[in-house]
CSV table of C-alpha atoms in Angstrom, one decimal:
chain,number,residue,atom,x,y,z
A,1,MET,CA,-201.1,86.5,71.4
A,2,VAL,CA,-199.2,85.9,67.9
A,3,ARG,CA,-199.4,88.5,65.3
A,4,THR,CA,-196.7,89.4,63.0
A,5,SER,CA,-196.1,92.8,61.4
A,6,HIS,CA,-196.2,92.1,57.5
A,7,PRO,CA,-197.7,92.6,55.4
A,8,GLY,CA,-199.9,96.1,56.7
A,9,ALA,CA,-197.7,96.7,59.6
A,10,ASP,CA,-200.1,99.5,60.8
A,11,SER,CA,-203.2,97.4,60.8
A,12,ALA,CA,-201.1,94.5,62.3
A,13,LEU,CA,-200.2,96.7,65.1
A,14,LEU,CA,-203.8,97.5,65.6
A,15,GLN,CA,-204.7,93.9,65.9
A,16,ALA,CA,-202.1,93.1,68.3
A,17,LEU,CA,-202.9,95.8,70.5
A,18,THR,CA,-206.6,94.8,70.7
A,19,LEU,CA,-206.1,91.2,71.1
A,20,VAL,CA,-203.4,91.9,73.8
A,21,SER,CA,-206.0,94.5,75.4
A,22,ARG,CA,-208.9,91.5,75.5
A,23,ALA,CA,-206.6,88.8,76.6
A,24,ALA,CA,-205.0,91.2,79.5
A,25,GLY,CA,-209.1,91.3,80.8
A,26,GLU,CA,-209.2,87.7,81.6
A,27,ALA,CA,-205.4,86.4,82.2
A,28,ARG,CA,-202.6,87.1,84.8
A,29,ARG,CA,-199.9,87.7,82.2
A,30,VAL,CA,-199.9,88.2,78.4
A,31,THR,CA,-197.1,87.4,75.7
A,32,ALA,CA,-197.1,89.2,72.8
A,33,VAL,CA,-195.2,86.8,70.0
A,34,ILE,CA,-194.6,89.1,67.1
A,35,PRO,CA,-192.2,87.5,64.9
A,36,TYR,CA,-191.7,90.3,62.9
A,37,MET,CA,-191.6,93.5,64.4
A,38,GLY,CA,-192.3,96.0,61.5
A,39,TYR,CA,-191.2,98.9,63.0
A,40,ALA,CA,-187.7,98.0,64.1
A,41,ARG,CA,-185.6,100.1,61.9
A,42,GLN,CA,-187.1,103.2,63.0
A,43,ASP,CA,-185.1,102.7,66.5
A,44,ARG,CA,-183.6,106.1,66.3
A,45,GLN,CA,-183.5,109.6,64.5
A,46,PHE,CA,-181.5,109.5,61.2
A,47,LEU,CA,-183.0,112.7,59.9
A,48,ALA,CA,-184.2,116.0,61.4
A,49,GLY,CA,-187.8,115.4,62.1
A,50,GLU,CA,-187.9,111.7,62.1
A,51,LEU,CA,-189.7,109.9,64.8
A,52,VAL,CA,-188.4,107.0,66.9
A,53,THR,CA,-191.5,105.1,66.2
A,54,MET,CA,-190.0,101.8,68.2
A,55,ARG,CA,-190.4,103.8,71.4
A,56,HIS,CA,-194.0,104.3,70.9
A,57,VAL,CA,-194.6,100.8,69.9
A,58,GLY,CA,-193.3,99.6,73.0
A,59,ARG,CA,-195.5,101.9,75.3
A,60,LEU,CA,-198.4,100.9,73.3
A,61,LEU,CA,-197.8,97.4,73.9
A,62,ARG,CA,-197.2,97.8,77.6
A,63,CYS,CA,-200.3,100.0,78.1
A,64,ALA,CA,-202.4,97.2,76.2
A,65,GLY,CA,-201.4,95.0,78.9
A,66,ALA,CA,-198.3,93.1,77.6
A,67,SER,CA,-196.3,91.2,80.1
A,68,ARG,CA,-193.6,90.7,77.6
A,69,VAL,CA,-192.9,90.6,74.2
A,70,VAL,CA,-191.1,88.1,72.2
A,71,VAL,CA,-189.5,88.9,68.6
A,72,VAL,CA,-187.5,87.0,66.2
A,73,ASP,CA,-184.1,88.8,65.0
A,74,ILE,CA,-185.2,92.4,65.8
A,75,HIS,CA,-183.2,94.8,63.8
A,76,SER,CA,-181.1,96.2,66.6
A,77,GLY,CA,-180.6,95.9,70.4
A,78,GLU,CA,-181.9,99.7,70.5
A,79,ALA,CA,-185.2,98.4,69.2
A,80,LEU,CA,-185.1,95.5,71.7
A,81,ARG,CA,-184.5,98.0,74.6
A,82,CYS,CA,-187.6,99.7,73.3
A,83,LEU,CA,-189.8,96.5,74.4
A,84,ARG,CA,-188.1,97.0,78.2
A,85,GLY,CA,-187.5,93.3,78.6
A,86,GLY,CA,-188.3,91.8,75.5
A,87,ARG,CA,-186.9,88.3,74.3
A,88,ASN,CA,-185.3,88.2,71.1
A,89,VAL,CA,-185.1,84.8,69.5
A,90,SER,CA,-182.5,83.8,66.9
A,91,ALA,CA,-183.4,82.2,63.7
A,92,VAL,CA,-179.7,81.8,62.5
A,93,PRO,CA,-179.2,78.2,63.8
A,94,ALA,CA,-182.4,77.0,61.9
A,95,LEU,CA,-181.3,78.9,58.8
A,96,ALA,CA,-177.7,77.5,59.1
A,97,ALA,CA,-178.9,74.1,59.4
A,98,HIS,CA,-181.4,74.6,56.0
A,99,VAL,CA,-178.1,75.9,54.4
A,100,ILE,CA,-175.9,72.9,55.5
A,101,LYS,CA,-178.1,70.6,53.4
A,102,MET,CA,-177.8,72.4,50.5
A,103,GLY,CA,-174.4,71.1,49.9
A,104,LEU,CA,-172.6,74.2,48.9
A,105,ARG,CA,-169.1,74.4,47.6
A,106,ASP,CA,-166.7,75.7,50.2
A,107,PRO,CA,-169.4,78.1,51.6
A,108,VAL,CA,-168.7,81.6,53.2
A,109,ALA,CA,-171.2,83.7,55.3
A,110,VAL,CA,-171.4,87.2,53.9
A,111,SER,CA,-172.4,90.1,55.9
A,112,PRO,CA,-173.8,93.1,53.5
A,113,ASP,CA,-172.5,95.7,56.3
A,114,ALA,CA,-170.4,95.7,59.4
A,115,GLY,CA,-173.7,96.1,61.5
A,116,GLY,CA,-174.4,92.5,60.5
A,117,ALA,CA,-171.1,91.1,61.3
A,118,ARG,CA,-172.2,89.2,64.5
A,119,ARG,CA,-175.2,87.7,62.7
A,120,ALA,CA,-172.9,86.3,59.9
A,121,ALA,CA,-170.4,85.5,62.5
A,122,HIS,CA,-173.1,83.3,64.3
A,123,PHE,CA,-174.1,81.9,61.0
A,124,ALA,CA,-170.6,80.8,60.0
A,125,ARG,CA,-170.2,79.1,63.4
A,126,GLU,CA,-173.3,77.1,63.0
A,127,ALA,CA,-172.6,76.1,59.4
A,128,GLY,CA,-169.2,75.5,59.8
A,129,CYS,CA,-167.9,78.0,57.1
A,130,GLY,CA,-165.9,81.3,56.5
A,131,LEU,CA,-166.9,84.7,56.9
A,132,LEU,CA,-166.6,87.8,55.1
A,133,VAL,CA,-168.0,91.3,55.9
A,134,LEU,CA,-168.4,93.9,53.4
A,135,GLY,CA,-168.2,97.6,53.9
A,136,LYS,CA,-171.7,99.4,53.2
A,137,LYS,CA,-172.7,103.1,52.5
A,138,ARG,CA,-176.2,104.2,52.1
A,139,ASP,CA,-177.5,107.3,51.1
A,140,ARG,CA,-180.2,108.2,53.6
A,141,ARG,CA,-182.0,110.7,51.2
A,142,THR,CA,-182.1,108.7,47.8
A,143,GLY,CA,-181.5,104.7,49.4
A,144,ARG,CA,-178.8,104.4,47.0
A,145,VAL,CA,-176.4,101.5,48.4
A,146,SER,CA,-172.7,100.9,47.3
A,147,VAL,CA,-170.4,98.1,49.0
A,148,SER,CA,-166.8,97.3,49.1
A,149,ALA,CA,-164.7,94.5,50.3
A,150,ASP,CA,-161.4,92.5,49.6
A,151,ALA,CA,-163.1,89.5,47.9
A,152,ARG,CA,-160.0,88.1,46.4
A,153,ASP,CA,-160.4,84.7,48.1
A,154,MET,CA,-163.8,84.2,46.7
A,155,ALA,CA,-163.3,82.7,43.1
A,156,GLY,CA,-164.9,79.4,42.7
A,157,ARG,CA,-166.9,79.3,46.4
A,158,ASP,CA,-170.5,79.7,47.0
A,159,ALA,CA,-171.4,82.7,49.3
A,160,VAL,CA,-174.4,83.0,51.5
A,161,ILE,CA,-175.3,86.6,52.1
A,162,VAL,CA,-176.9,86.8,55.8
A,163,ASP,CA,-179.2,89.4,56.8
A,164,ASP,CA,-181.8,90.0,59.3
A,165,MET,CA,-184.4,90.9,56.9
A,166,ILE,CA,-184.5,91.6,53.3
A,167,SER,CA,-187.2,94.5,51.9
A,168,THR,CA,-186.0,95.9,48.6
A,169,GLY,CA,-183.1,93.7,48.1
A,170,GLY,CA,-180.9,96.7,47.1
A,171,SER,CA,-178.1,95.6,49.6
A,172,VAL,CA,-178.2,92.2,48.7
A,173,ALA,CA,-178.1,93.0,44.9
A,174,ALA,CA,-175.2,95.3,45.4
A,175,ALA,CA,-173.3,92.7,47.6
A,176,ALA,CA,-174.3,89.9,44.8
A,177,ARG,CA,-172.9,91.9,42.1
A,178,LEU,CA,-169.3,92.6,44.0
A,179,LEU,CA,-169.0,88.7,44.9
A,180,ARG,CA,-169.8,87.6,41.2
A,181,GLY,CA,-167.5,90.3,40.0
A,182,ALA,CA,-164.6,88.2,42.4
A,183,GLY,CA,-165.6,85.0,40.8
A,184,CYS,CA,-168.2,83.4,43.2
A,185,ARG,CA,-169.6,80.5,42.0
A,186,ARG,CA,-172.9,80.7,43.3
A,187,VAL,CA,-174.7,83.6,45.5
A,188,HIS,CA,-177.4,82.8,47.9
A,189,ALA,CA,-179.3,85.1,50.2
A,190,ALA,CA,-180.3,83.8,53.7
A,191,CYS,CA,-182.5,86.1,55.8
A,192,THR,CA,-184.8,86.0,58.9
A,193,HIS,CA,-187.6,88.2,57.7
A,194,ALA,CA,-187.9,87.9,53.6
A,195,LEU,CA,-190.1,90.8,52.9
A,196,LEU,CA,-189.1,91.1,49.4
A,197,VAL,CA,-191.3,94.0,48.6
A,198,GLY,CA,-191.8,95.4,44.9
A,199,GLY,CA,-189.6,94.1,42.5
A,200,ALA,CA,-187.1,92.9,45.0
A,201,ARG,CA,-186.8,89.3,44.1
A,202,THR,CA,-186.2,90.1,40.3
A,203,ALA,CA,-183.5,93.0,41.2
A,204,MET,CA,-181.6,89.9,43.4
A,205,ARG,CA,-182.1,87.5,40.5
A,206,ARG,CA,-180.7,89.9,38.0
A,207,ALA,CA,-177.7,90.6,40.1
A,208,GLY,CA,-177.1,87.2,40.1
A,209,VAL,CA,-178.5,85.6,43.4
A,210,SER,CA,-179.5,81.8,42.8
A,211,SER,CA,-181.7,81.3,45.6
A,212,ILE,CA,-183.3,83.5,48.6
A,213,ILE,CA,-184.2,81.8,51.7
A,214,GLY,CA,-186.0,83.0,54.7
A,215,ALA,CA,-187.8,81.8,57.9
A,216,ASN,CA,-191.7,81.7,58.4
A,217,THR,CA,-191.6,84.8,60.2
A,218,VAL,CA,-193.8,86.3,57.6
A,219,PRO,CA,-196.0,84.8,54.7
A,220,GLY,CA,-194.3,84.5,51.3
A,221,PRO,CA,-192.7,81.7,48.9
A,222,ALA,CA,-188.9,82.4,50.4
A,223,SER,CA,-190.2,81.9,53.9
A,224,VAL,CA,-189.4,78.0,54.2
A,225,VAL,CA,-187.3,77.7,57.5
A,226,ASP,CA,-189.4,77.1,60.4
A,227,VAL,CA,-188.8,78.9,63.7
A,228,SER,CA,-191.8,77.9,65.3
A,229,GLY,CA,-189.8,75.6,67.9
A,230,ALA,CA,-187.2,78.2,68.7
A,231,ILE,CA,-190.3,80.6,69.6
A,232,ALA,CA,-192.1,77.6,71.6
A,233,GLY,CA,-189.0,77.4,73.5
A,234,ALA,CA,-188.5,81.2,74.4
A,235,ILE,CA,-192.2,81.4,75.8
A,236,ALA,CA,-192.1,78.2,77.7
A,237,PRO,CA,-192.6,78.6,81.5
């Protein structure tokens, strides 16, 4: 069963549950492939009273009859643990291969925060380029983002901001402004899930982002990198 969670995460989950339930009535095992898991950022309680939605999503999928769940670049290890044996497929090799073909000048993979450092380092290894990790602070109540880093060596180079998903584009825009201010020639954004809600694309362009590259885990004009082969490899017996 293949069903991504964007757009409309609530309705997509309901469709996935009904399809899994129907398939479980006929099949020995059911694998639910959810390339973009829409609730993955709700993997812990940040503010008092918040629900940890991912725990309930995992339970619902198991109760519906899913033997295992395959996702692509889920937001965190904690979210993956909610799926109990779920398989996480990396889109980084495919994204890096696409960026290599762009012919960038002395490129550097940039993580917008410390939490994404491992992903950006993986990208840097695949692309054979440098690595820079930014410091990020986000106000949980207002959503306002600020970034900082020692970017003195970025002048004249091309930067690729690497993230698992881009939603409103606030983190990428803040990173792009810092990088452009440090003298970067061009700034590109590469992510697995290019949600680009609201005015995200406009905000990033205004901040100096030259291009936005995403995988085809969600529909959209930026979703140009095919990861179907990686998913197929994960579900093959």
